Amino acid sequence: MKILVALAFLAILASLVSALIYMMRSGTPRQEGQPARKGSMATALALRVGLSIVLFICVLISWKMGWIQPTGIPAGA
């Protein structure tokens, strides 16, 4: 489970970085002969939101199934 969470977190960070790259390049005009860019900043950010939701649901399911246990401050303290 730890590997799955780490991979999902890395995918979320990669999507965030690709959105940053799209944002930084969108200010430069396209040169003649350059192909149109595939993808967009909005697509990368939407993918990041989707991955974050899936990661959250996976953590909740893992907790309900007993695969992971919460740690930290007790609820009654």
GROMACS .gro file of C-alpha atoms in nm:
model
   77
    1MET     CA    1   0.000   0.000   0.000
    2LYS     CA    2   0.287   0.236   0.074
    3ILE     CA    3   0.422   0.186  -0.277
    4LEU     CA    4   0.082   0.264  -0.432
    5VAL     CA    5   0.052   0.586  -0.230
    6ALA     CA    6   0.407   0.691  -0.319
    7LEU     CA    7   0.347   0.626  -0.691
    8ALA     CA    8   0.019   0.817  -0.685
    9PHE     CA    9   0.187   1.108  -0.509
   10LEU     CA   10   0.464   1.113  -0.770
   11ALA     CA   11   0.204   1.107  -1.050
   12ILE     CA   12   0.026   1.402  -0.888
   13LEU     CA   13   0.353   1.597  -0.868
   14ALA     CA   14   0.437   1.511  -1.231
   15SER     CA   15   0.098   1.639  -1.344
   16LEU     CA   16   0.152   1.960  -1.148
   17VAL     CA   17   0.494   2.008  -1.308
   18SER     CA   18   0.351   1.951  -1.657
   19ALA     CA   19   0.083   2.214  -1.588
   20LEU     CA   20   0.359   2.455  -1.487
   21ILE     CA   21   0.546   2.383  -1.810
   22TYR     CA   22   0.231   2.443  -2.018
   23MET     CA   23   0.175   2.770  -1.832
   24MET     CA   24   0.531   2.890  -1.886
   25ARG     CA   25   0.530   2.803  -2.258
   26SER     CA   26   0.185   2.944  -2.336
   27GLY     CA   27   0.321   3.301  -2.333
   28THR     CA   28   0.556   3.241  -2.626
   29PRO     CA   29   0.408   3.266  -2.976
   30ARG     CA   30   0.417   2.960  -3.195
   31GLN     CA   31   0.673   2.967  -3.476
   32GLU     CA   32   0.584   2.879  -3.834
   33GLY     CA   33   0.632   2.512  -3.901
   34GLN     CA   34   0.588   2.414  -3.537
   35PRO     CA   35   0.318   2.157  -3.475
   36ALA     CA   36   0.024   2.254  -3.257
   37ARG     CA   37   0.075   2.171  -2.890
   38LYS     CA   38  -0.105   1.868  -2.762
   39GLY     CA   39  -0.251   1.890  -2.414
   40SER     CA   40  -0.308   2.195  -2.205
   41MET     CA   41  -0.264   2.334  -1.859
   42ALA     CA   42  -0.632   2.271  -1.780
   43THR     CA   43  -0.599   1.906  -1.881
   44ALA     CA   44  -0.293   1.858  -1.661
   45LEU     CA   45  -0.463   2.022  -1.363
   46ALA     CA   46  -0.780   1.816  -1.417
   47LEU     CA   47  -0.566   1.502  -1.419
   48ARG     CA   48  -0.404   1.613  -1.092
   49VAL     CA   49  -0.742   1.664  -0.928
   50GLY     CA   50  -0.859   1.322  -1.049
   51LEU     CA   51  -0.547   1.151  -0.919
   52SER     CA   52  -0.583   1.325  -0.583
   53ILE     CA   53  -0.943   1.206  -0.549
   54VAL     CA   54  -0.847   0.849  -0.641
   55LEU     CA   55  -0.561   0.856  -0.387
   56PHE     CA   56  -0.795   0.983  -0.115
   57ILE     CA   57  -1.051   0.710  -0.192
   58CYS     CA   58  -0.778   0.443  -0.188
   59VAL     CA   59  -0.658   0.560   0.154
   60LEU     CA   60  -1.015   0.555   0.289
   61ILE     CA   61  -1.079   0.204   0.153
   62SER     CA   62  -0.747   0.082   0.294
   63TRP     CA   63  -0.839   0.221   0.635
   64LYS     CA   64  -1.185   0.059   0.626
   65MET     CA   65  -1.036  -0.277   0.520
   66GLY     CA   66  -0.782  -0.261   0.804
   67TRP     CA   67  -0.479  -0.253   0.575
   68ILE     CA   68  -0.355   0.070   0.735
   69GLN     CA   69  -0.397   0.199   1.088
   70PRO     CA   70  -0.423   0.563   1.190
   71THR     CA   71  -0.152   0.700   1.416
   72GLY     CA   72  -0.101   1.026   1.597
   73ILE     CA   73  -0.312   1.204   1.854
   74PRO     CA   74  -0.589   0.987   2.001
   75ALA     CA   75  -0.944   1.107   1.932
   76GLY     CA   76  -1.036   1.118   2.302
   77ALA     CA   77  -0.746   1.337   2.414
   0.00000   0.00000   0.00000
